[in-house]
Coordinates of C-alpha atoms and ligand atoms in Angstrom, one line a residue:
X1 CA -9.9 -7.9 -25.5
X2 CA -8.9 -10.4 -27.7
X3 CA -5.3 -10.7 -28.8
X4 CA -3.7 -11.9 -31.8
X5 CA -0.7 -13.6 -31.5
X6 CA 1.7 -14.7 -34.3
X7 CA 5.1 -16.6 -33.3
X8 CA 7.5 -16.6 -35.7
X9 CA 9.3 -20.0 -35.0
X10 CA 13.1 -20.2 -34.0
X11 CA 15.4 -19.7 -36.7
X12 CA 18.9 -21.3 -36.5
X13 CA 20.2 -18.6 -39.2
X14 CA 22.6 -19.2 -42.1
X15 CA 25.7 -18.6 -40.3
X16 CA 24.7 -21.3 -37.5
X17 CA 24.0 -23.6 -39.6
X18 CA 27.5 -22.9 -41.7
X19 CA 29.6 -23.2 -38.3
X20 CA 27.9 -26.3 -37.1
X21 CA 29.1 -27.9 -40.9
X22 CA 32.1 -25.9 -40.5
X23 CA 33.6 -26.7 -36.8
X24 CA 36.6 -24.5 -37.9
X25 CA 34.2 -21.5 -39.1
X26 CA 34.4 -19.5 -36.0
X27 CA 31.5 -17.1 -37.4
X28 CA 29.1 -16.5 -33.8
X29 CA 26.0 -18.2 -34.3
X30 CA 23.3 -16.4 -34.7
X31 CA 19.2 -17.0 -34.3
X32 CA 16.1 -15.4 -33.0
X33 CA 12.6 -15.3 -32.5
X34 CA 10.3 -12.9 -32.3
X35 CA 6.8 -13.1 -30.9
X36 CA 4.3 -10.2 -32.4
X37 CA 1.2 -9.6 -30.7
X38 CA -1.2 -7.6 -31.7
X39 CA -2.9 -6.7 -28.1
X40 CA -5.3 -4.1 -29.0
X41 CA -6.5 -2.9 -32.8
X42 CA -9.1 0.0 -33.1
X43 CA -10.3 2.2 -36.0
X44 CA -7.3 3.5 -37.4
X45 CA -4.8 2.5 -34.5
X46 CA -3.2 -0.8 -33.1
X47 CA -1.0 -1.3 -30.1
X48 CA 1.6 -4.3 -30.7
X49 CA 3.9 -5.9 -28.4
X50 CA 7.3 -7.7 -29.8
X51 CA 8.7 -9.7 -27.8
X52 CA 12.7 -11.0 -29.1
X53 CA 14.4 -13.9 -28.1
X54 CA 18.0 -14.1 -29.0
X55 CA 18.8 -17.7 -29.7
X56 CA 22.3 -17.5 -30.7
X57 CA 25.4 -16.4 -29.4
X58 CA 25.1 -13.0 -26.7
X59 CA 25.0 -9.8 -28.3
X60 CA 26.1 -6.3 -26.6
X61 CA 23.2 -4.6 -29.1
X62 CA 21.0 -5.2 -31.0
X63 CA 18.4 -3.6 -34.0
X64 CA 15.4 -5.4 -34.6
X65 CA 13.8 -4.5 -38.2
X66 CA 10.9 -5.8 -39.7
X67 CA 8.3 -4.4 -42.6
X68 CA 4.7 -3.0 -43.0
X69 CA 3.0 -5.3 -45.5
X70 CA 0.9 -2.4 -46.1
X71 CA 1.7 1.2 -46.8
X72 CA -1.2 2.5 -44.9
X73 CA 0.7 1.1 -41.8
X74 CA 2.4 3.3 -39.7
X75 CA 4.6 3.5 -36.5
X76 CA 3.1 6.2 -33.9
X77 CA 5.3 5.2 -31.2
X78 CA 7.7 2.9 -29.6
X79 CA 9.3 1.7 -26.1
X80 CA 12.0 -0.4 -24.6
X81 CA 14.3 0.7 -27.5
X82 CA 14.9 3.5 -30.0
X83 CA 12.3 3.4 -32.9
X84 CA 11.7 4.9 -36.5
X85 CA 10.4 3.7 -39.8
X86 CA 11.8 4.4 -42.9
X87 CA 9.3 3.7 -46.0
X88 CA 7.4 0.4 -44.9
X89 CA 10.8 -0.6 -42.9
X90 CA 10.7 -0.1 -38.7
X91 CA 13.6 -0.8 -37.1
X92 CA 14.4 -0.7 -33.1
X93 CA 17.8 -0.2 -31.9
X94 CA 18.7 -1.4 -28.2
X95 CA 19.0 1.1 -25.2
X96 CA 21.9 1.3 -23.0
X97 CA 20.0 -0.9 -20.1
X98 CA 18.7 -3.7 -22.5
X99 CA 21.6 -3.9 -25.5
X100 CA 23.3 -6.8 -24.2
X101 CA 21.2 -10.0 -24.9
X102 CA 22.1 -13.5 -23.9
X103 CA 22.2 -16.6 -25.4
X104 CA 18.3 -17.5 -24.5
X105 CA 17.2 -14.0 -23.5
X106 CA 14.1 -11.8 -24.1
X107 CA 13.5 -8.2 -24.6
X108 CA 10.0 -6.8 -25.0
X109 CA 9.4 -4.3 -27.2
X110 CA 6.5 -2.5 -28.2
X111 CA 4.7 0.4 -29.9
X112 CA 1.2 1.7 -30.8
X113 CA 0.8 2.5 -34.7
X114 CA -1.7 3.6 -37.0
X115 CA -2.9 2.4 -40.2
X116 CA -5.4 2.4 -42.7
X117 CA -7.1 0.2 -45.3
X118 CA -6.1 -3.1 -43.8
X119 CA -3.6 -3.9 -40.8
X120 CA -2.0 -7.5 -41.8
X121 CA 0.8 -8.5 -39.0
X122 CA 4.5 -8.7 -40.5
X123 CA 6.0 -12.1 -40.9
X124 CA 9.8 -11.3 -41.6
X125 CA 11.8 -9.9 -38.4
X126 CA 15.5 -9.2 -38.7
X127 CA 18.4 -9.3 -36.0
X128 CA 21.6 -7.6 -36.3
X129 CA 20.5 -7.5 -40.3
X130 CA 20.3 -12.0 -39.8
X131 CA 16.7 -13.2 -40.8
X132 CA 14.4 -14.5 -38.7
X133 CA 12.3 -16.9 -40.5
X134 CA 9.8 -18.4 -39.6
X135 CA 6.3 -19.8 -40.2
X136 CA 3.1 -18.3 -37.6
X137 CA 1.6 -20.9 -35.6
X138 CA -1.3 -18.7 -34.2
X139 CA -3.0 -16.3 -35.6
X140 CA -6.5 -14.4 -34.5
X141 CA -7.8 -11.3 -35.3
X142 CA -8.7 -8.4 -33.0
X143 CA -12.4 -7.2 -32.9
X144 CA -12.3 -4.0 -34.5
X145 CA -14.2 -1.2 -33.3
X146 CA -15.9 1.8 -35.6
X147 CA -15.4 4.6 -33.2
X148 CA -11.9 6.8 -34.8
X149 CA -10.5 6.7 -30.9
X150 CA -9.3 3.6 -29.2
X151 CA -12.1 1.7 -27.7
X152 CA -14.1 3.3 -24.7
X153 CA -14.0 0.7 -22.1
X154 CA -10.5 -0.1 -21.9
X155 CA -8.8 -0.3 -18.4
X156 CA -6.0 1.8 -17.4
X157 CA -3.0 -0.5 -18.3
X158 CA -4.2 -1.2 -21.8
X159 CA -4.6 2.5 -22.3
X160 CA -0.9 3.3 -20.6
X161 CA 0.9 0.7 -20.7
X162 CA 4.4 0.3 -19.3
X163 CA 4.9 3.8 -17.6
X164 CA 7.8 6.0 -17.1
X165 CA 9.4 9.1 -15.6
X166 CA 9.6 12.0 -17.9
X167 CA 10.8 15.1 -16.4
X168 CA 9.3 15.4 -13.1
X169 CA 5.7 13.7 -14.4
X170 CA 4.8 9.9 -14.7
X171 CA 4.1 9.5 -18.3
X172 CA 2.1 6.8 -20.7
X173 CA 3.5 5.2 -23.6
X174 CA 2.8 7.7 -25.5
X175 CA 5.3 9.3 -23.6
X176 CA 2.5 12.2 -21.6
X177 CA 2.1 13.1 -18.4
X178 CA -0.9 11.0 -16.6
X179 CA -2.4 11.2 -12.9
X180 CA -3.6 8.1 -11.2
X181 CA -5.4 7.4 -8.8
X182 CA -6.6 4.6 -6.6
X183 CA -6.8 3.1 -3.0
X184 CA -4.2 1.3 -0.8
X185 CA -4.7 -1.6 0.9
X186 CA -4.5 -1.9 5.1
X187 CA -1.5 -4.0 5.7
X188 CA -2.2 -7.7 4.2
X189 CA -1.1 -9.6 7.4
X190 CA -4.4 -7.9 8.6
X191 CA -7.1 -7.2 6.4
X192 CA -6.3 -10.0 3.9
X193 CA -9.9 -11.1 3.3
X194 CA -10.7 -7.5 2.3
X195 CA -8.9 -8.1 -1.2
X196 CA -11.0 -10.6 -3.1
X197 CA -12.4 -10.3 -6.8
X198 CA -15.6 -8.7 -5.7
X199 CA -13.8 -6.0 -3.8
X200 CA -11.0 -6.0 -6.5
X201 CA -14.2 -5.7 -9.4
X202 CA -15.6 -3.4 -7.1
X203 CA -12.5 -1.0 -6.7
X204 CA -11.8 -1.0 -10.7
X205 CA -15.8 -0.8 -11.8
X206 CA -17.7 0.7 -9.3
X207 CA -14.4 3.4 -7.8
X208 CA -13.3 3.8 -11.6
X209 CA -9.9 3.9 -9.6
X210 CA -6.2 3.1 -12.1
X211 CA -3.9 1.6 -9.6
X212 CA -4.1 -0.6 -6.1
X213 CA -1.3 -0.2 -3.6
X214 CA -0.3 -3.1 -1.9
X215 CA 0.9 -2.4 1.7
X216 CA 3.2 -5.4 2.7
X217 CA 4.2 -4.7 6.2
X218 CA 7.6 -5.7 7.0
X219 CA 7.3 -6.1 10.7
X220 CA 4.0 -6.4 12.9
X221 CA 3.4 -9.9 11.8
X222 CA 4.2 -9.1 8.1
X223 CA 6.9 -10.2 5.9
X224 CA 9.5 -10.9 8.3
X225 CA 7.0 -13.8 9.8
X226 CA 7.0 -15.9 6.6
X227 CA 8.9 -14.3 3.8
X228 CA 7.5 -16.6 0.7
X229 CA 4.5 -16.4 1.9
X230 CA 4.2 -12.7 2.1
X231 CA 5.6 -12.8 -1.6
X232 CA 2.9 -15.2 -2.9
X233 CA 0.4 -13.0 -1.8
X234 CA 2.0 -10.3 -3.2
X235 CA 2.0 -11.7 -6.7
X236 CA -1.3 -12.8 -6.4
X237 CA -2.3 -9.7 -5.9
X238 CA -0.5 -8.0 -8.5
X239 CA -2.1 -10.6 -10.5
X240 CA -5.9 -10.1 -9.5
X241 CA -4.7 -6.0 -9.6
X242 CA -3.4 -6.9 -14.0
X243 CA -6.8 -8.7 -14.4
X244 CA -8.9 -5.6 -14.4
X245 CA -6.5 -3.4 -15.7
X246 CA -5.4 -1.6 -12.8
X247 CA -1.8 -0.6 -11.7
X248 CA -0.1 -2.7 -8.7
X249 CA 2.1 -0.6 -6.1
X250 CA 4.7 -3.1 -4.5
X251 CA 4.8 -1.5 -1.1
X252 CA 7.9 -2.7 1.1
X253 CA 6.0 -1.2 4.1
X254 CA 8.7 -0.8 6.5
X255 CA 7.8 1.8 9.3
X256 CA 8.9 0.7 12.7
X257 CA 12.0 0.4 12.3
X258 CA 12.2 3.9 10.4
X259 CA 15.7 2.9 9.0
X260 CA 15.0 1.1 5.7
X261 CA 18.7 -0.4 6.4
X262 CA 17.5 -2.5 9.0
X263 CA 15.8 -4.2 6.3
X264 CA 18.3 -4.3 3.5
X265 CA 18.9 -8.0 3.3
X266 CA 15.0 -8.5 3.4
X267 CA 14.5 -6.0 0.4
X268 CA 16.8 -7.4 -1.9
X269 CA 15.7 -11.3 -1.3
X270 CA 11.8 -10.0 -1.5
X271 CA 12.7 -7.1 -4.5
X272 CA 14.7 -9.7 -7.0
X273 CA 12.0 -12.2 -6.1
X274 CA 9.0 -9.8 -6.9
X275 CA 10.8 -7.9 -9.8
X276 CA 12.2 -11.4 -11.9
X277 CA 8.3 -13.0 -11.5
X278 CA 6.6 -9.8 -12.4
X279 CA 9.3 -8.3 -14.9
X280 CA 6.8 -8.9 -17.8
X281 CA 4.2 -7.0 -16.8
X282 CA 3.0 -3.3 -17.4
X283 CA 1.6 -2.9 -14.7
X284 CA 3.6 -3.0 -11.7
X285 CA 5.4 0.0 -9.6
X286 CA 7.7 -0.6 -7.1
X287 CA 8.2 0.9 -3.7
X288 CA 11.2 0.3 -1.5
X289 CA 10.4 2.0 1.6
X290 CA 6.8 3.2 2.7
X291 CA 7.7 5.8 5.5
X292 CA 11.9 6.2 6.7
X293 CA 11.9 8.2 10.3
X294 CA 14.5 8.9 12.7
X295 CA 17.1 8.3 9.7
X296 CA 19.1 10.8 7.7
X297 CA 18.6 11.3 3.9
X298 CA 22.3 10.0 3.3
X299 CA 20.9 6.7 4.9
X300 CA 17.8 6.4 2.6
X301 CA 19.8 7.0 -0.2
X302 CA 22.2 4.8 0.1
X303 CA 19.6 1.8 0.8
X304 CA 17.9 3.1 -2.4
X305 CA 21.3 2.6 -3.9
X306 CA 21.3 -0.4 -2.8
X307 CA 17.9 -2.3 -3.7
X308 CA 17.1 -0.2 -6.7
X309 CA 19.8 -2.3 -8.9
X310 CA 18.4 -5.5 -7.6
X311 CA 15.2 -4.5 -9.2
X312 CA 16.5 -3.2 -12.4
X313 CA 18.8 -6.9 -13.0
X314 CA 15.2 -8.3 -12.5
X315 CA 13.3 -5.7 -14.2
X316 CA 14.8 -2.9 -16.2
X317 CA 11.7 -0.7 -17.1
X318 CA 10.1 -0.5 -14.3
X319 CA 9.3 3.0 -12.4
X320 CA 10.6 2.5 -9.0
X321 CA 9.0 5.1 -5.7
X322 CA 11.7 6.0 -2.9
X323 CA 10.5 7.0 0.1
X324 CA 11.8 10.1 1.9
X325 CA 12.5 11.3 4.9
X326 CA 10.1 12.5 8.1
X327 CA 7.2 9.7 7.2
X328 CA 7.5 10.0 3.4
X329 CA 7.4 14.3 4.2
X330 CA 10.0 15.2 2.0
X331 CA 12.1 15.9 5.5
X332 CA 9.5 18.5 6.0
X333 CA 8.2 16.1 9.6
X334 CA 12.1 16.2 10.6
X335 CA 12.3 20.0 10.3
X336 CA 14.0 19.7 6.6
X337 CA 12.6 20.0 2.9
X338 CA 13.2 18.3 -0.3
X339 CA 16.2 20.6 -1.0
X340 CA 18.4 17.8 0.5
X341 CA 17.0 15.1 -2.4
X342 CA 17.5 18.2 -5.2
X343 CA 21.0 18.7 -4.2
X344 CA 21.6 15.2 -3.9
X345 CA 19.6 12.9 -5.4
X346 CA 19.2 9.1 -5.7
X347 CA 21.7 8.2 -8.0
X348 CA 19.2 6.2 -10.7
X349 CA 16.6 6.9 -13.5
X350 CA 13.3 6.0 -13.9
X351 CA 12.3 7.1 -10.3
X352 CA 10.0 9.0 -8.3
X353 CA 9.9 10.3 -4.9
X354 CA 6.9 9.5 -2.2
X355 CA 5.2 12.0 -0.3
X356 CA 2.5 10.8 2.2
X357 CA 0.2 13.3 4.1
X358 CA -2.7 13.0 6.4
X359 CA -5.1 15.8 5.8
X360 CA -5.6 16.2 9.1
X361 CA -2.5 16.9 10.5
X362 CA -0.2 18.1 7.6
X363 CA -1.9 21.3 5.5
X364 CA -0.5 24.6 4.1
X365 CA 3.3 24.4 5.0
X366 CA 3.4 20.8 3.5
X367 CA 1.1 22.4 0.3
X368 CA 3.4 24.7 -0.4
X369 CA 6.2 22.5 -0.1
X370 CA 5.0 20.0 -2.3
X371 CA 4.2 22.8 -4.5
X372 CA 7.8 23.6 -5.2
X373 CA 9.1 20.4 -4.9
X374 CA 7.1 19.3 -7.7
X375 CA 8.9 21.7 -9.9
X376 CA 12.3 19.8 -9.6
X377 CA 11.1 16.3 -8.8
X378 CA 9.0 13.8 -9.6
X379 CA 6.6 12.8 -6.8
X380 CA 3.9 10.4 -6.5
X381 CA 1.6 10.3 -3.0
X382 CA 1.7 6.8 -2.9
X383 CA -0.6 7.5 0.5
X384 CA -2.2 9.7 2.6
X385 CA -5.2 10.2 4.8
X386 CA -8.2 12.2 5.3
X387 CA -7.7 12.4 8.8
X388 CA -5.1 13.0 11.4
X389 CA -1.5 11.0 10.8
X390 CA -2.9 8.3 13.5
X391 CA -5.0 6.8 11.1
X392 CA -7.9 8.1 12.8
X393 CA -9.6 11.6 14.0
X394 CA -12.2 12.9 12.4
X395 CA -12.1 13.4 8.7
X396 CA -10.8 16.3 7.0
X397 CA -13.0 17.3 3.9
X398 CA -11.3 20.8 3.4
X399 CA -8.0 20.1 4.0
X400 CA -8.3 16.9 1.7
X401 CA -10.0 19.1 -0.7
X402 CA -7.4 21.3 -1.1
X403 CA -4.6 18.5 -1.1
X404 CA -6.6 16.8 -4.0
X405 CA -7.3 19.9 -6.2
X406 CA -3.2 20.4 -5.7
X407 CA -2.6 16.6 -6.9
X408 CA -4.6 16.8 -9.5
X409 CA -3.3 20.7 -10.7
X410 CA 0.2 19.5 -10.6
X411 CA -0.8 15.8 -12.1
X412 CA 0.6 13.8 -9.1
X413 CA -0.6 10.0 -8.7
X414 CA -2.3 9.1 -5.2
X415 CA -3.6 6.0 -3.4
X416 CA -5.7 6.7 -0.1
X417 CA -5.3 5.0 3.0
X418 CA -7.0 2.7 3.2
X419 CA -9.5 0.3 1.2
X420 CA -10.0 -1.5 4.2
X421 CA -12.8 -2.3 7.1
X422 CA -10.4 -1.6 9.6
X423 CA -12.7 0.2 12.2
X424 CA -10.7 3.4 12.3
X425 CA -11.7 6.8 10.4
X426 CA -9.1 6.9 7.8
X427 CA -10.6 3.1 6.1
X428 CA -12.8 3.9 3.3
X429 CA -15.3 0.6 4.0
X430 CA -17.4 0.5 6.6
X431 CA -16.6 -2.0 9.5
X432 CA -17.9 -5.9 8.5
X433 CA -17.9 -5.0 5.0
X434 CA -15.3 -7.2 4.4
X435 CA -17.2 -10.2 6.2
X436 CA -19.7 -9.8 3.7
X437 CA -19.8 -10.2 -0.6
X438 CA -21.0 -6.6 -0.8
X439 CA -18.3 -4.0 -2.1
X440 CA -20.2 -1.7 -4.3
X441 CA -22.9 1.3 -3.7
X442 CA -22.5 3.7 -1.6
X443 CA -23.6 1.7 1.8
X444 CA -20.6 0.0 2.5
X445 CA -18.7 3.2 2.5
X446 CA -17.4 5.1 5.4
X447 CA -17.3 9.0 5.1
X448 CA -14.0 9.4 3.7
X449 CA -14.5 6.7 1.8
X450 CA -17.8 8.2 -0.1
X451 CA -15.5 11.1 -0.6
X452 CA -12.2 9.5 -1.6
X453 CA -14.4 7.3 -4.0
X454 CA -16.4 10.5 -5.4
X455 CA -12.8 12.4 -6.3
X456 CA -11.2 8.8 -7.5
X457 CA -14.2 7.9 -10.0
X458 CA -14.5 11.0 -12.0
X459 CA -13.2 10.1 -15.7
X460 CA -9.3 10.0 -16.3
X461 CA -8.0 11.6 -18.9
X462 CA -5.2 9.8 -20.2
X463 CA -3.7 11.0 -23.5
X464 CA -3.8 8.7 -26.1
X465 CA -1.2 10.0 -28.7
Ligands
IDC1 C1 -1.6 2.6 10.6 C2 -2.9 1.8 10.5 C3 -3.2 1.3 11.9 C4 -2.0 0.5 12.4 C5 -0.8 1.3 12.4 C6 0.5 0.6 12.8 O1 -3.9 2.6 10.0 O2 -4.3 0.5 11.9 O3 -2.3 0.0 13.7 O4 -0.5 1.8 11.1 O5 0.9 -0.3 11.9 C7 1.3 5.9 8.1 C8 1.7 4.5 7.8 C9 0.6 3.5 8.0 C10 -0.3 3.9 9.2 C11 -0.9 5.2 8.8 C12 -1.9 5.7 9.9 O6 2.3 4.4 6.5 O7 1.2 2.3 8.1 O8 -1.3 2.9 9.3 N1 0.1 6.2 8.6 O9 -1.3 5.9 11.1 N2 2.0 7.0 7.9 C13 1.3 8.0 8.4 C14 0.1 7.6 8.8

């Protein structure tokens, strides 16, 4: 897709430029720039990003406002701020988590709009009512398409964009509930060589799959060993995940120790590190504790407490997964259910609660749990199994059936463990695929993988308005 791009260059408004003549004017100074990207334009409908930069003194909020050139130009919808249009005049007013802006700072907004007859990009942005002026120095121009829909083809994040929790469903930017679904890696420390651009191509072309979890162990050789390392690889792989459009779980895959708190320290460094490089990007969910056991909800909660403002300093926007207790069960493993999160929840927006299951092992009790759970919170499997909670056994096709048809009824997100060679039941690749080039067809796949990759690859139906 090609993007169009037109920077407005820094303005140093009036009332700057007055107090720097005037040193006794004590006027704050004042200045912005705006960069307006036009990242996807179909028949009819455009999707812009607009990203502000306030150059002058900080601000504790802030409304952006800039014109239509053309009355056939319309705002649909916005996010990252409160929007509305009032004749040719849209204007976006800061939200409680991003109204104060620093001298220096960035805030990026966005929205998709319509329009009709010709879609020109506007040139004259307002701050806090101050002009920002400014001449373009890029401008290109979208391919348009002829089809009255946005263009067939386009990958899960351009369709979704920056996600968030509404009610107890992950919604799109056009603020409605979407399902996806995709694979997890094997821990990286292991099966590293298994994530590469022909298995990445493979996983978004061939599975069709929206979103790649990447399974950071903490211990077993994992990011305890070589924290920056372990973060590199991370990024890169959120990176490769971006390229093709797909969704990147961060998974802080702690599981022996059960308490996340044994890991606190290690979560912050790795979460501010992972949330400030990444904080751009739509695509990226974060997950601060793969699977707490042998640890009281009180105690996940309160690390949750903990991390989740590290992220949002970093990143503000971003939906963040909290694991729960009994192996990600809700508490059901530990003899408990998810009345213990309702009554007393994680004290943060923007979040959603993990339940993990293993076909094999967890069925109708753990159904009808999740069942009722989903009615008060938001949950997202960010893995489970075919088989038996080991990994391995042998695989489960009605049990997984019937967990699937439930996900997918009550619009829940999934990743399958794993997209891996490992030589155990639950990988989806057969062993030595990932010695080879080959990641496609259906020879390289293992049983549950032919199956996980027939229910992932069926066509998604994200709303688009
Ligand atoms: C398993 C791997 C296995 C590895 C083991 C220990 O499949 O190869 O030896 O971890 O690290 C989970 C965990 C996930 C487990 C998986 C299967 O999140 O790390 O992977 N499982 O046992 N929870 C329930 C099952």
């Amino acid at each position: 897709m090609k993007r169009s791009t037109v920077v407005l260059a820094a303005c140093l408004l009036a009332a700057g430029s007055a107090a720097a003549l005037l040193p006794h004017a004590m006027a704050a100074a004042q200045g912005c720039r705006v960069d307006y990207t036009v990242s996807s334009q179909w028949q009819g409908g455009f999707q812009a990003g607009v990203k502000v930069t306030n150059l002058g003194d900080p601000v504790s909020g802030w409304t952006l406002a800039f014109s239509f050139p053309n009355t056939g130009q319309k705002l649909t919808q916005g996010w990252n701020a409160t929007w509305s249009q009032s004749g040719s005049t849209v204007t976006a007013a800061s939200l409680e988590w991003n109204r104060s802006l620093g001298t220096g700072a960035s805030v990026d907004l966005g929205f998709t709009g319509s329009w009709s007859g010709a879609n020109p990009v506007p040139t004259a942005f307002t701050l806090n009512g101050v002009a920002c002026t400014g001449t373009p120095v890029t401008t290109t121009t979208t391919t348009t398409t002829t089809t009255g829909n946005p263009p067939v083809g386009r990958t899960p994040v351009e369709i979704n964009g920056q996600l968030r929790v509404c009610g107890v469903n992950l919604c799109n930017q056009y603020n409605r509930p979407i399902q996806l679904r995709g694979m997890s890696t094997h821990g990286i420390q292991w099966f590293d060589k298994c994530y590469n651009s022909a298995s990445l191509d493979a996983l978004a072309n061939d599975w069709k799959a929206d979103l790649l979890r990447i399974a950071m162990y903490v211990q077993e050789q994992g990011y305890e060993t070589n924290p920056s390392g372990f973060t590199s690889r991370v990024n890169s792989l959120v990176d490769m995940a971006e390229a093709r459009g797909l969704y990147a779980i961060i998974d802080f895959h702690t599981l022996t120790p059960g308490d996340p708190n044994y890991n606190l320290d290690r979560a912050k460094t790795f979460f501010s590190q992972v949330a400030s490089r990444n904080a751009a990007k739509k695509n990226v969910i974060y997950e601060i504790a793969n699977e707490p056991n042998g640890v009281s909800w009180a105690g996940i909660k309160s690390y949750a407490e903990q991390v989740i403002p590290v992220i949002r300093a970093a990143d503000p926007d971003a939906v963040v997964l909290v694991g729960t207790r009994g192996w990600s069960s809700l508490g059901v493993s530990d003899g408990s259910n998810e009345s213990e999160i309702v009554n007393n929840p994680v004290n943060a927006t923007n979040i959603m609660y993990t339940f993990h299951f293993y076909a094999a092992s967890h069925k109708d009790n753990y159904r009808s749990t999740v069942s009722r759970a989903a009615t008060r919170l938001p949950l997202f499997v960010s893995e489970f199994g075919t088989v038996s909670a080991t990994g391995g056994g042998a695989y489960d096709q009605s049990s997984s059936t019937a967990w699937l048809d439930l996900l997918d009824q009550l619009k829940i997100s999934y990743a399958n463990w794993t997209y891996s060679d490992a030589d155990e039941s639950s990988a989806a690749l057969r062993p030595g695929t990932c010695n080879g080039s080959t990641y496609t067809g259906s020879g390289v796949l293992t049983e549950s993988g032919a199956f996980v990759k027939n229910r992932i690859s069926t066509a998604d139906n994200f709303p688009t308005s």
